[in-house]
């Protein structure tokens, strides 16, 4: 390395300073136990800028001119974007067999149904949604807008490409892969029909301006994302989801996540396959009642 930064370590104070900037940028709160990982993954950025300490790097990302591009680099290096198709199948059953019939039963077929995958990583989730929507009987005759977002531009490039290796199919029924993918060198390419039905965009969930174009959503998938946020950031994000959802719209979280201590606006709805959150409808709708 040109500047010998292989010997540079991050002090506790430097870690806390850098952690604070990352938190303010995207709401991710890194635990103290990740100090070594931050040191190892961000050390090459010192070389890239000709710096010899993490304190200098802190000053760069706090006062530098090219802050957004540098934070993009940071996010790419510190976040984990592990995903696969048909993840948490019981919840997808609830989406296909119960949620979509509720929505279509209360909607004119001339209106578009909008589904948002918030924190979509490399795209397996929104593509899964697109396949399920195409297969479900209750969705026939309806038009859909399916869109995925992530704070990482790198994973969005992979999502748009639609090329996946075997690990992404560990929960996928063979018939879906045979029907919606074709074999390519070292992996599988999703077909153009499904790929064109999903729109991807770069969105920072902590930046309201970044989410300005997202509104009137019927279903939000935000699974295994909240666990990376602080309590304060979770409250802010859940409030944003509430405002983006149509009355009667559904919020689907990961199996280890809940809105306890984050929001009292949503109602808990017991379905046959899962318990989900819903923005209370303005009028009486066809569907299950909330949990008392």
Short mmCIF file of C-alpha atoms in Angstrom, two decimals:
data_model
loop_
_atom_site.label_atom_id
_atom_site.label_comp_id
_atom_site.label_asym_id
_atom_site.label_seq_id
_atom_site.Cartn_x
_atom_site.Cartn_y
_atom_site.Cartn_z
CA UNK A 1 0.00 0.00 0.00
CA UNK A 2 1.31 3.40 -0.96
CA UNK A 3 0.82 4.99 2.43
CA UNK A 4 1.38 2.03 4.70
CA UNK A 5 -2.14 2.08 6.12
CA UNK A 6 -2.06 -1.67 6.73
CA UNK A 7 -0.68 -0.73 10.18
CA UNK A 8 -3.27 1.99 10.86
CA UNK A 9 -5.90 1.10 13.48
CA UNK A 10 -9.08 2.89 14.43
CA UNK A 11 -9.36 4.25 17.95
CA UNK A 12 -12.57 4.06 19.94
CA UNK A 13 -13.05 7.81 19.56
CA UNK A 14 -12.50 7.67 15.80
CA UNK A 15 -14.94 4.80 15.47
CA UNK A 16 -17.62 6.70 17.42
CA UNK A 17 -17.10 9.82 15.30
CA UNK A 18 -17.35 7.93 12.01
CA UNK A 19 -20.26 5.86 13.31
CA UNK A 20 -22.12 9.08 14.11
CA UNK A 21 -21.72 10.38 10.56
CA UNK A 22 -22.93 7.07 9.09
CA UNK A 23 -25.92 7.13 11.42
CA UNK A 24 -26.82 10.68 10.42
CA UNK A 25 -26.54 9.78 6.75
CA UNK A 26 -28.61 6.62 6.54
CA UNK A 27 -29.88 5.71 10.03
CA UNK A 28 -27.69 2.61 10.41
CA UNK A 29 -26.30 2.35 13.93
CA UNK A 30 -23.14 0.24 14.07
CA UNK A 31 -22.49 -1.56 17.37
CA UNK A 32 -19.13 -1.20 19.10
CA UNK A 33 -18.40 -4.81 18.17
CA UNK A 34 -18.13 -3.75 14.51
CA UNK A 35 -15.18 -1.42 15.07
CA UNK A 36 -12.70 -3.92 13.64
CA UNK A 37 -14.89 -4.56 10.59
CA UNK A 38 -15.18 -0.81 9.96
CA UNK A 39 -11.41 -0.48 10.31
CA UNK A 40 -10.72 -3.31 7.88
CA UNK A 41 -13.30 -2.32 5.26
CA UNK A 42 -12.66 1.42 5.30
CA UNK A 43 -8.86 1.28 5.49
CA UNK A 44 -8.56 1.21 1.65
CA UNK A 45 -10.39 4.55 1.54
CA UNK A 46 -7.49 6.12 3.44
CA UNK A 47 -5.18 4.96 0.67
CA UNK A 48 -7.58 6.24 -1.98
CA UNK A 49 -7.41 9.75 -0.50
CA UNK A 50 -3.78 9.74 0.61
CA UNK A 51 -4.65 9.81 4.31
CA UNK A 52 -2.71 8.30 7.20
CA UNK A 53 -5.32 8.16 10.00
CA UNK A 54 -9.01 7.54 10.54
CA UNK A 55 -9.29 10.96 12.17
CA UNK A 56 -8.24 12.51 8.86
CA UNK A 57 -10.81 10.32 7.12
CA UNK A 58 -13.47 11.51 9.57
CA UNK A 59 -12.64 15.12 8.68
CA UNK A 60 -12.85 14.24 4.99
CA UNK A 61 -16.33 12.74 5.20
CA UNK A 62 -17.55 15.50 7.50
CA UNK A 63 -16.19 18.50 5.59
CA UNK A 64 -15.16 17.22 2.14
CA UNK A 65 -16.72 18.37 -1.11
CA UNK A 66 -17.69 14.97 -2.50
CA UNK A 67 -19.61 13.71 0.50
CA UNK A 68 -22.36 11.75 -1.26
CA UNK A 69 -19.97 9.69 -3.37
CA UNK A 70 -17.80 8.90 -0.35
CA UNK A 71 -20.81 7.84 1.71
CA UNK A 72 -21.86 5.61 -1.19
CA UNK A 73 -18.44 3.95 -0.86
CA UNK A 74 -18.88 3.56 2.88
CA UNK A 75 -22.35 2.02 2.58
CA UNK A 76 -21.12 -0.47 -0.03
CA UNK A 77 -18.36 -1.59 2.34
CA UNK A 78 -20.16 -1.84 5.67
CA UNK A 79 -23.55 -3.25 4.70
CA UNK A 80 -24.45 -6.89 4.14
CA UNK A 81 -26.82 -7.58 1.24
CA UNK A 82 -27.59 -11.28 1.54
CA UNK A 83 -30.86 -12.32 -0.07
CA UNK A 84 -32.51 -15.15 -1.98
CA UNK A 85 -35.73 -15.88 -3.85
CA UNK A 86 -38.92 -16.87 -1.99
CA UNK A 87 -37.52 -15.94 1.39
CA UNK A 88 -39.87 -16.50 4.38
CA UNK A 89 -42.33 -18.53 2.34
CA UNK A 90 -45.11 -18.50 4.94
CA UNK A 91 -45.34 -14.72 4.63
CA UNK A 92 -45.35 -14.95 0.84
CA UNK A 93 -48.25 -17.40 1.16
CA UNK A 94 -50.10 -14.79 3.20
CA UNK A 95 -49.32 -12.18 0.55
CA UNK A 96 -50.53 -14.35 -2.34
CA UNK A 97 -53.49 -16.16 -0.75
CA UNK A 98 -54.86 -13.47 1.56
CA UNK A 99 -53.44 -9.97 1.13
CA UNK A 100 -53.74 -9.73 -2.63
CA UNK A 101 -57.37 -10.99 -2.65
CA UNK A 102 -58.19 -8.37 0.02
CA UNK A 103 -56.65 -5.59 -2.06
CA UNK A 104 -58.17 -6.64 -5.39
CA UNK A 105 -61.60 -7.16 -3.80
CA UNK A 106 -61.57 -3.53 -2.71
CA UNK A 107 -60.08 -2.02 -5.86
CA UNK A 108 -61.32 -1.12 -9.32
CA UNK A 109 -59.33 -3.11 -11.89
CA UNK A 110 -58.58 0.15 -13.73
CA UNK A 111 -56.43 1.32 -10.79
CA UNK A 112 -52.81 0.20 -10.60
CA UNK A 113 -51.73 -1.72 -7.52
CA UNK A 114 -48.39 -0.56 -6.13
CA UNK A 115 -45.96 -2.78 -4.22
CA UNK A 116 -42.72 -1.50 -2.71
CA UNK A 117 -39.72 -3.59 -1.68
CA UNK A 118 -37.83 -1.28 0.70
CA UNK A 119 -34.23 -2.38 1.07
CA UNK A 120 -34.36 -4.81 -1.85
CA UNK A 121 -30.64 -5.70 -1.94
CA UNK A 122 -29.81 -7.60 -5.14
CA UNK A 123 -33.43 -7.81 -6.27
CA UNK A 124 -34.55 -11.32 -5.33
CA UNK A 125 -37.48 -10.02 -3.26
CA UNK A 126 -39.15 -7.73 -5.85
CA UNK A 127 -38.60 -10.31 -8.57
CA UNK A 128 -40.23 -12.92 -6.31
CA UNK A 129 -43.19 -10.58 -5.86
CA UNK A 130 -43.44 -10.14 -9.64
CA UNK A 131 -43.53 -13.91 -10.18
CA UNK A 132 -46.16 -14.41 -7.49
CA UNK A 133 -48.36 -11.62 -8.84
CA UNK A 134 -48.15 -13.12 -12.32
CA UNK A 135 -49.18 -16.55 -11.01
CA UNK A 136 -51.96 -15.60 -8.55
CA UNK A 137 -55.58 -16.00 -9.67
CA UNK A 138 -56.74 -13.00 -7.66
CA UNK A 139 -54.45 -10.62 -9.56
CA UNK A 140 -55.59 -11.45 -13.08
CA UNK A 141 -56.92 -8.38 -14.88
CA UNK A 142 -55.06 -5.96 -12.60
CA UNK A 143 -51.99 -3.90 -13.42
CA UNK A 144 -49.09 -3.58 -11.00
CA UNK A 145 -46.24 -1.22 -10.25
CA UNK A 146 -43.51 -3.14 -8.42
CA UNK A 147 -40.46 -1.22 -7.35
CA UNK A 148 -37.42 -1.93 -5.21
CA UNK A 149 -34.97 0.43 -3.60
CA UNK A 150 -31.71 0.22 -1.74
CA UNK A 151 -29.13 2.63 -0.38
CA UNK A 152 -26.38 0.65 -2.12
CA UNK A 153 -25.90 1.50 -5.79
CA UNK A 154 -23.76 -1.59 -6.28
CA UNK A 155 -26.53 -4.04 -5.38
CA UNK A 156 -29.00 -2.09 -7.50
CA UNK A 157 -26.77 -2.61 -10.53
CA UNK A 158 -26.84 -6.34 -9.81
CA UNK A 159 -30.62 -6.27 -9.35
CA UNK A 160 -31.17 -4.55 -12.69
CA UNK A 161 -28.90 -7.08 -14.41
CA UNK A 162 -31.07 -9.94 -13.13
CA UNK A 163 -28.29 -12.54 -13.11
CA UNK A 164 -28.12 -14.94 -10.16
CA UNK A 165 -26.05 -17.87 -8.95
CA UNK A 166 -27.21 -21.08 -7.31
CA UNK A 167 -27.22 -19.67 -3.77
CA UNK A 168 -30.09 -17.33 -4.64
CA UNK A 169 -32.35 -20.33 -5.41
CA UNK A 170 -32.05 -22.29 -2.18
CA UNK A 171 -35.77 -21.78 -1.41
CA UNK A 172 -37.04 -21.76 -5.01
CA UNK A 173 -39.38 -24.34 -6.45
CA UNK A 174 -37.79 -25.74 -9.61
CA UNK A 175 -40.83 -24.86 -11.71
CA UNK A 176 -40.33 -21.14 -11.04
CA UNK A 177 -36.72 -21.29 -12.11
CA UNK A 178 -37.57 -23.29 -15.22
CA UNK A 179 -40.38 -20.92 -16.15
CA UNK A 180 -38.87 -17.50 -15.38
CA UNK A 181 -35.10 -17.99 -15.83
CA UNK A 182 -32.79 -19.36 -18.47
CA UNK A 183 -29.42 -20.96 -17.86
CA UNK A 184 -26.39 -18.79 -18.48
CA UNK A 185 -22.70 -19.26 -17.83
CA UNK A 186 -22.13 -19.79 -14.09
CA UNK A 187 -25.70 -18.93 -13.21
CA UNK A 188 -29.24 -18.04 -14.24
CA UNK A 189 -30.66 -15.01 -16.06
CA UNK A 190 -34.18 -13.84 -15.23
CA UNK A 191 -36.37 -13.46 -18.29
CA UNK A 192 -37.17 -10.06 -19.76
CA UNK A 193 -40.87 -10.33 -18.93
CA UNK A 194 -40.21 -10.40 -15.18
CA UNK A 195 -37.21 -8.07 -15.26
CA UNK A 196 -39.13 -5.35 -17.09
CA UNK A 197 -42.00 -5.54 -14.58
CA UNK A 198 -39.82 -4.28 -11.71
CA UNK A 199 -38.37 -0.78 -11.36
CA UNK A 200 -35.30 -0.20 -9.20
CA UNK A 201 -34.14 3.08 -7.67
CA UNK A 202 -31.51 4.43 -5.29
CA UNK A 203 -33.26 5.58 -2.10
CA UNK A 204 -31.96 6.51 1.33
CA UNK A 205 -34.78 5.56 3.68
CA UNK A 206 -33.72 8.27 6.12
CA UNK A 207 -34.01 11.01 3.51
CA UNK A 208 -37.58 12.16 2.92
CA UNK A 209 -36.58 13.99 -0.26
CA UNK A 210 -35.13 10.74 -1.58
CA UNK A 211 -38.51 9.04 -1.09
CA UNK A 212 -40.60 11.90 -2.46
CA UNK A 213 -41.76 9.99 -5.54
CA UNK A 214 -43.00 7.02 -3.51
CA UNK A 215 -46.65 7.36 -2.51
CA UNK A 216 -50.04 5.61 -2.57
CA UNK A 217 -48.51 2.19 -1.97
CA UNK A 218 -50.70 -0.87 -1.32
CA UNK A 219 -48.04 -3.18 0.18
CA UNK A 220 -44.62 -2.43 1.65
CA UNK A 221 -42.12 -5.25 2.09
CA UNK A 222 -39.43 -4.16 4.54
CA UNK A 223 -38.02 -7.45 5.78
CA UNK A 224 -34.87 -7.75 7.88
CA UNK A 225 -34.05 -4.07 7.40
CA UNK A 226 -35.21 -2.48 10.67
CA UNK A 227 -32.72 -4.54 12.65
CA UNK A 228 -29.91 -2.30 11.36
CA UNK A 229 -31.54 0.94 12.54
CA UNK A 230 -31.57 2.69 15.89
CA UNK A 231 -34.83 2.98 17.83
CA UNK A 232 -35.15 6.61 16.79
CA UNK A 233 -34.55 5.81 13.12
CA UNK A 234 -37.07 2.98 13.23
CA UNK A 235 -39.75 5.34 14.50
CA UNK A 236 -38.95 7.79 11.71
CA UNK A 237 -39.00 5.08 9.05
CA UNK A 238 -42.22 3.43 10.24
CA UNK A 239 -43.91 6.83 10.22
CA UNK A 240 -42.76 7.30 6.62
CA UNK A 241 -44.20 3.91 5.66
CA UNK A 242 -47.51 4.88 7.27
CA UNK A 243 -47.67 8.05 5.17
CA UNK A 244 -46.67 6.25 1.95
CA UNK A 245 -49.27 3.50 2.34
CA UNK A 246 -52.83 3.90 1.18
CA UNK A 247 -55.46 3.48 3.93
CA UNK A 248 -55.92 -0.28 4.27
CA UNK A 249 -52.41 -0.94 2.92
CA UNK A 250 -50.17 -3.63 4.41
CA UNK A 251 -46.67 -3.54 5.92
CA UNK A 252 -44.73 -6.82 5.92
CA UNK A 253 -41.69 -7.04 8.22
CA UNK A 254 -39.14 -9.78 8.81
CA UNK A 255 -40.04 -12.60 11.18
CA UNK A 256 -37.80 -11.19 13.94
CA UNK A 257 -39.08 -7.61 13.63
CA UNK A 258 -42.08 -5.85 15.14
CA UNK A 259 -43.48 -2.37 15.70
CA UNK A 260 -43.38 -2.67 19.49
CA UNK A 261 -42.08 0.67 20.84
CA UNK A 262 -41.96 2.03 17.27
CA UNK A 263 -45.54 2.87 16.31
CA UNK A 264 -49.13 2.67 17.52
CA UNK A 265 -50.63 3.89 14.24
CA UNK A 266 -50.68 0.51 12.53
CA UNK A 267 -53.14 -2.23 13.42
CA UNK A 268 -52.15 -5.86 13.78
CA UNK A 269 -54.09 -8.19 11.48
CA UNK A 270 -54.26 -11.97 11.99
CA UNK A 271 -54.20 -13.90 8.71
CA UNK A 272 -54.20 -17.68 8.32
CA UNK A 273 -50.54 -17.78 7.30
CA UNK A 274 -49.09 -14.84 9.23
CA UNK A 275 -49.73 -11.81 11.41
CA UNK A 276 -49.10 -8.56 9.55
CA UNK A 277 -49.46 -4.81 10.01
CA UNK A 278 -52.00 -2.64 8.21
CA UNK A 279 -52.66 1.06 8.00
CA UNK A 280 -56.26 1.29 9.23
CA UNK A 281 -58.72 1.71 6.35
CA UNK A 282 -60.81 4.88 6.09
CA UNK A 283 -63.94 2.88 5.28
CA UNK A 284 -65.16 -0.66 5.77
CA UNK A 285 -63.27 -3.11 3.59
CA UNK A 286 -63.61 -6.78 2.76
CA UNK A 287 -61.04 -8.74 4.73
CA UNK A 288 -59.91 -9.95 8.18
CA UNK A 289 -60.36 -7.93 11.32
CA UNK A 290 -57.52 -6.53 13.37
CA UNK A 291 -56.21 -8.31 16.45
CA UNK A 292 -57.92 -6.93 19.55
#
